[in-house]
mmCIF file of N, CA and C in Angstrom:
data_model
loop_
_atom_site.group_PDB
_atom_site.id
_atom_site.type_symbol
_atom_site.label_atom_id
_atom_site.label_comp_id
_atom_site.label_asym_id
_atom_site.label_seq_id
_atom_site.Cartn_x
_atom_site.Cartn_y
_atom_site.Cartn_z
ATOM 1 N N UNK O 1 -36.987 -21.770 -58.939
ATOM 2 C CA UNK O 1 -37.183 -21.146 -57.645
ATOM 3 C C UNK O 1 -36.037 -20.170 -57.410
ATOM 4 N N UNK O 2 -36.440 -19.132 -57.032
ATOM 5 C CA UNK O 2 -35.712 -17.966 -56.547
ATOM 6 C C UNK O 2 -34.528 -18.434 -55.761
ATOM 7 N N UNK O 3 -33.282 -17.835 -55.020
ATOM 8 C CA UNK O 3 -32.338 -18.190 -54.163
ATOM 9 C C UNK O 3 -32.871 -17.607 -52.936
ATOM 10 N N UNK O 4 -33.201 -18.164 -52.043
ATOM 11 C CA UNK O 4 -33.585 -18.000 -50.226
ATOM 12 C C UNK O 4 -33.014 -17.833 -49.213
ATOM 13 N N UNK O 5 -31.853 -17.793 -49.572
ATOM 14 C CA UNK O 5 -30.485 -17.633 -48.887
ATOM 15 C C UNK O 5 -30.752 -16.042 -48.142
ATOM 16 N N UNK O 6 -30.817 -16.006 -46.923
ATOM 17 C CA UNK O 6 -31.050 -14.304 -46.279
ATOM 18 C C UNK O 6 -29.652 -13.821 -46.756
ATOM 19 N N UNK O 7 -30.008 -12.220 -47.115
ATOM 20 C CA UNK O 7 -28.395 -11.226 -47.127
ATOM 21 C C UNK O 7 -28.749 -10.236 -46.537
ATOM 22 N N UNK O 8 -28.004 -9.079 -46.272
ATOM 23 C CA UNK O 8 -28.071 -8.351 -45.615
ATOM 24 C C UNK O 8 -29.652 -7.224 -46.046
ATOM 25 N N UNK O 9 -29.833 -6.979 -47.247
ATOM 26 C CA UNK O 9 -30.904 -6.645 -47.971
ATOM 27 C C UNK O 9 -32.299 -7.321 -48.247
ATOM 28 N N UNK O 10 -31.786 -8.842 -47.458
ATOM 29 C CA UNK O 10 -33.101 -9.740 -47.449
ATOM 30 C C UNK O 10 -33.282 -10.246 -46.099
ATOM 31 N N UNK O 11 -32.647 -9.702 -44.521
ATOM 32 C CA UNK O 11 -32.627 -10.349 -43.500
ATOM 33 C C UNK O 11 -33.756 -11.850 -43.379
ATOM 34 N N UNK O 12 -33.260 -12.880 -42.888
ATOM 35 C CA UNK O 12 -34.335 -13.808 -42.343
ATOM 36 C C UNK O 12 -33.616 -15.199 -42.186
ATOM 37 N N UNK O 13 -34.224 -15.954 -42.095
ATOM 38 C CA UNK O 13 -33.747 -17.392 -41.441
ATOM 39 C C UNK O 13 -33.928 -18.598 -42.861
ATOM 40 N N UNK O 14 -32.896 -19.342 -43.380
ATOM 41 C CA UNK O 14 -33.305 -20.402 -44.287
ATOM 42 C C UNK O 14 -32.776 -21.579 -43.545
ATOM 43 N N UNK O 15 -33.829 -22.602 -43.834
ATOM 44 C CA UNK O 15 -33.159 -23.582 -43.248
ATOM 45 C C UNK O 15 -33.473 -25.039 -44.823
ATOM 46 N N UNK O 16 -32.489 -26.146 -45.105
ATOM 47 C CA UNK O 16 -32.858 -26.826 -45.599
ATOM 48 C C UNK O 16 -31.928 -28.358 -45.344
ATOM 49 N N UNK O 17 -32.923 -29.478 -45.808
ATOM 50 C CA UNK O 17 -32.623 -30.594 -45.566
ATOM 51 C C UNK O 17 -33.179 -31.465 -46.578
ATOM 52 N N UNK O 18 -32.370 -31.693 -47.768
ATOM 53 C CA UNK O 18 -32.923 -32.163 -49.112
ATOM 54 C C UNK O 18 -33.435 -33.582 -48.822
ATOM 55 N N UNK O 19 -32.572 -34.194 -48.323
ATOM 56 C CA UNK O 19 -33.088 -35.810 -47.974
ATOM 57 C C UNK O 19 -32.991 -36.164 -46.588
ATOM 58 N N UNK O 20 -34.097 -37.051 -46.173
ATOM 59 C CA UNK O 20 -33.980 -37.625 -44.869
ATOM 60 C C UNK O 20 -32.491 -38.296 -44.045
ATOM 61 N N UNK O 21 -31.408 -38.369 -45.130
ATOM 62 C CA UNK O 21 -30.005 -39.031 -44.780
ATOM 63 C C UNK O 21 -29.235 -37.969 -44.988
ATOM 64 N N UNK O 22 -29.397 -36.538 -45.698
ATOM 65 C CA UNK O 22 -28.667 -35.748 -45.539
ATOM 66 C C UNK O 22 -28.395 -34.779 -44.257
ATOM 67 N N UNK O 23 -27.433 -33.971 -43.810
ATOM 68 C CA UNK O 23 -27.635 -32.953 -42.775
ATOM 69 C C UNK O 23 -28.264 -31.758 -42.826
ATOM 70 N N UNK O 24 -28.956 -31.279 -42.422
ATOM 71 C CA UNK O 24 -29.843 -29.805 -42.242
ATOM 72 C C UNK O 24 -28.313 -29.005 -42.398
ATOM 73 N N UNK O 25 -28.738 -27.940 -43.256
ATOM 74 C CA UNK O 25 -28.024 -26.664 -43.331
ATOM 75 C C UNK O 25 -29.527 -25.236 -42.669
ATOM 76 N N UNK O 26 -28.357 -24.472 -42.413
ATOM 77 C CA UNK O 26 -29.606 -23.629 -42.210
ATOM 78 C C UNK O 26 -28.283 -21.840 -41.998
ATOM 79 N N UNK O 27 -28.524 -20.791 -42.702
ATOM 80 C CA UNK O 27 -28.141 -19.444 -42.244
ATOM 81 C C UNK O 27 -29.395 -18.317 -41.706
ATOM 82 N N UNK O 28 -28.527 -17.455 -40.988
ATOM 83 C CA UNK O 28 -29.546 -16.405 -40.810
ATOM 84 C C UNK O 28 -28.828 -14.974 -40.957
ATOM 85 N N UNK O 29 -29.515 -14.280 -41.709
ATOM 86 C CA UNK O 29 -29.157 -12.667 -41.807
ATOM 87 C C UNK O 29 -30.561 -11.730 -40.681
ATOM 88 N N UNK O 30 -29.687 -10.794 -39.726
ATOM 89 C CA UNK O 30 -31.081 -10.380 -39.014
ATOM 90 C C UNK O 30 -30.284 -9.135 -39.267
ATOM 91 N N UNK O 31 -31.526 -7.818 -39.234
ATOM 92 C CA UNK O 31 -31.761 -6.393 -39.623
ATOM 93 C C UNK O 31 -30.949 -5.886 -38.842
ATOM 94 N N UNK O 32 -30.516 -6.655 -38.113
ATOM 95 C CA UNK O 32 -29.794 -5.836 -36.461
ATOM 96 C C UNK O 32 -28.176 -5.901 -37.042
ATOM 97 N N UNK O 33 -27.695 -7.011 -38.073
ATOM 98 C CA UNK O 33 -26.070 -7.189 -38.591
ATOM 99 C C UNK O 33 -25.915 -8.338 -38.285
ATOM 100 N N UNK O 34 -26.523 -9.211 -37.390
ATOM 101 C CA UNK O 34 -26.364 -10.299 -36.800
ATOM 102 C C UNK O 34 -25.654 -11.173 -37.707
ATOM 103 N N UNK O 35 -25.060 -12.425 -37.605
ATOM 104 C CA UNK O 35 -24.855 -13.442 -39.427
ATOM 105 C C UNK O 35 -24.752 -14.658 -38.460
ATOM 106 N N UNK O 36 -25.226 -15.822 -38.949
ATOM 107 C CA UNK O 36 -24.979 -16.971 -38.771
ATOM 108 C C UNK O 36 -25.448 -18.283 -39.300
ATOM 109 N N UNK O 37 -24.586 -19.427 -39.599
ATOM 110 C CA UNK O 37 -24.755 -20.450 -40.238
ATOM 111 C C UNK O 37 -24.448 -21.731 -39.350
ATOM 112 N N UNK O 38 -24.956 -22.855 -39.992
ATOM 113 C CA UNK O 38 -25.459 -24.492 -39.164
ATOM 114 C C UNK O 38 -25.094 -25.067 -40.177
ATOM 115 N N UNK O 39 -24.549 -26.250 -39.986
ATOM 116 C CA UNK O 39 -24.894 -27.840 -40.478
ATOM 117 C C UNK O 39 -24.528 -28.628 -39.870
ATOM 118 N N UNK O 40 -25.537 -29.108 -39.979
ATOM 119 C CA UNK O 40 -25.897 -30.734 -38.930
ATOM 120 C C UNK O 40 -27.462 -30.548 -38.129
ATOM 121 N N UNK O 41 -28.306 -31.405 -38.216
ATOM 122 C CA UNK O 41 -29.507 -31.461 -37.496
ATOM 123 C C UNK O 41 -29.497 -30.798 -35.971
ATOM 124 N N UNK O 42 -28.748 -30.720 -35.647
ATOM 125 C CA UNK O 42 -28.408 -30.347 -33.967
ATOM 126 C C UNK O 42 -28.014 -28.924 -34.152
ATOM 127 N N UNK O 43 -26.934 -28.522 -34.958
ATOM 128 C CA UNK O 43 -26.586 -27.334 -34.598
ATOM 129 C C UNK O 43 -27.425 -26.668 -35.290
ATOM 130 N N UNK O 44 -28.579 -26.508 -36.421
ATOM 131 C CA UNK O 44 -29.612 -26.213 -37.206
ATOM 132 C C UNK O 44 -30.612 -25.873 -36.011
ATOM 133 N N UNK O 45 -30.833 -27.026 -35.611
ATOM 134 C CA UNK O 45 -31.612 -26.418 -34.361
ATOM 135 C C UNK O 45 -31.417 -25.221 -33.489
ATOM 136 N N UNK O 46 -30.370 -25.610 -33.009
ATOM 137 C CA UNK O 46 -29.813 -24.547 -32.186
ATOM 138 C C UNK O 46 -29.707 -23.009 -33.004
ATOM 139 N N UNK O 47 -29.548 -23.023 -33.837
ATOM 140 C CA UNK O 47 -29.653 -21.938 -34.907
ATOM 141 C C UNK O 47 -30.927 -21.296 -34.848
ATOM 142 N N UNK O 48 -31.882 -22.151 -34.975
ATOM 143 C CA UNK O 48 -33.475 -21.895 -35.100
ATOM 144 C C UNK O 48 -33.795 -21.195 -33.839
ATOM 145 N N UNK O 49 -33.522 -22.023 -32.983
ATOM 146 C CA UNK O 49 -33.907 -21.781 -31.400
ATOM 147 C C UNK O 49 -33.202 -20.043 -30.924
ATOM 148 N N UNK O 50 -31.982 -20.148 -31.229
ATOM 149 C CA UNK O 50 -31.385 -18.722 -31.127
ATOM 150 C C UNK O 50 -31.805 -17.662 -31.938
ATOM 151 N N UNK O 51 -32.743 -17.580 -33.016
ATOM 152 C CA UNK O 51 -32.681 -16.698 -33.951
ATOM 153 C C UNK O 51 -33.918 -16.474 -33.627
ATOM 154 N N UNK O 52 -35.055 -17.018 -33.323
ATOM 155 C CA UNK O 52 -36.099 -16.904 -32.582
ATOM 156 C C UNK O 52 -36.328 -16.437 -31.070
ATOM 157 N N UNK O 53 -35.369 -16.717 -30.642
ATOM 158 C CA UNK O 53 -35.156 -16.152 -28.770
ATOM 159 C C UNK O 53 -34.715 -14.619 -29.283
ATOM 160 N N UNK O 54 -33.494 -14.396 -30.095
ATOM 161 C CA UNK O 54 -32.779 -13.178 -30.096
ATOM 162 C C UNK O 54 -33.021 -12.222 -30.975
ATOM 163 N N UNK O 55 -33.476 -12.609 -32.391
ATOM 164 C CA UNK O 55 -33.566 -12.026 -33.242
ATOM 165 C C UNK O 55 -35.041 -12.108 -33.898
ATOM 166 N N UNK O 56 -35.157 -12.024 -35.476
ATOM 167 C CA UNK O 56 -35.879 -12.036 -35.644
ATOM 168 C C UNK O 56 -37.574 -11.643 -35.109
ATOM 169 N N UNK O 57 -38.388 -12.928 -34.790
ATOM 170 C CA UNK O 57 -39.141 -12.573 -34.105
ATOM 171 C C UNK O 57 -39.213 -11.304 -32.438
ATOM 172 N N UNK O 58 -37.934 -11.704 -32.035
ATOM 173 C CA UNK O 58 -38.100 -11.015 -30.680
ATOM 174 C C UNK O 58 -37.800 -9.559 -30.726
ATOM 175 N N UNK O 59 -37.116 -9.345 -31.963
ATOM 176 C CA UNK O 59 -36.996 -8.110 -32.304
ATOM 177 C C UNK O 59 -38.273 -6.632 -32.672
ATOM 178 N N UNK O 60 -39.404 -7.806 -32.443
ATOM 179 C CA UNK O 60 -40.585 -7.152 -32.770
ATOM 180 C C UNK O 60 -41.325 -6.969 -31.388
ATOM 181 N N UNK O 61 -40.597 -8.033 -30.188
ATOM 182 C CA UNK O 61 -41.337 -7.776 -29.124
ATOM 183 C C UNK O 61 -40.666 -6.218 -28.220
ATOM 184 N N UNK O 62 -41.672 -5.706 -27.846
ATOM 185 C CA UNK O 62 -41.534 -4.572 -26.812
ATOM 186 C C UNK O 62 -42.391 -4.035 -26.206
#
């Protein structure tokens, strides 16, 4: 499998959580310069939740 990791040339959101006892990691690269990274189930979330309110998707709304 390819590397999924967003860069600046691949903007987007990865999130992963290999085992049910491990912690969620998750980064995001957005088109706008944005950068940000998570670990831990909670702050992953919060990652998700922000990158979806601000970026990514909302970047398409207008």
């Amino acid at each position: 499998m390819s590397d999924l990791t967003p860069t600046p040339d691949r903007p987007g959101l990865h999130v992963a959580k290999p085992s049910p006892n491990a912690p969620a990691t998750g980064s995001a690269v957005c088109h706008c310069g944005a950068t940000a990274s998570a670990t831990g189930d909670a702050q992953v979330k919060a990652l998700v939740d922000g990158w979806t309110a601000n970026h990514g998707p909302a970047h398409n709304k207008g």
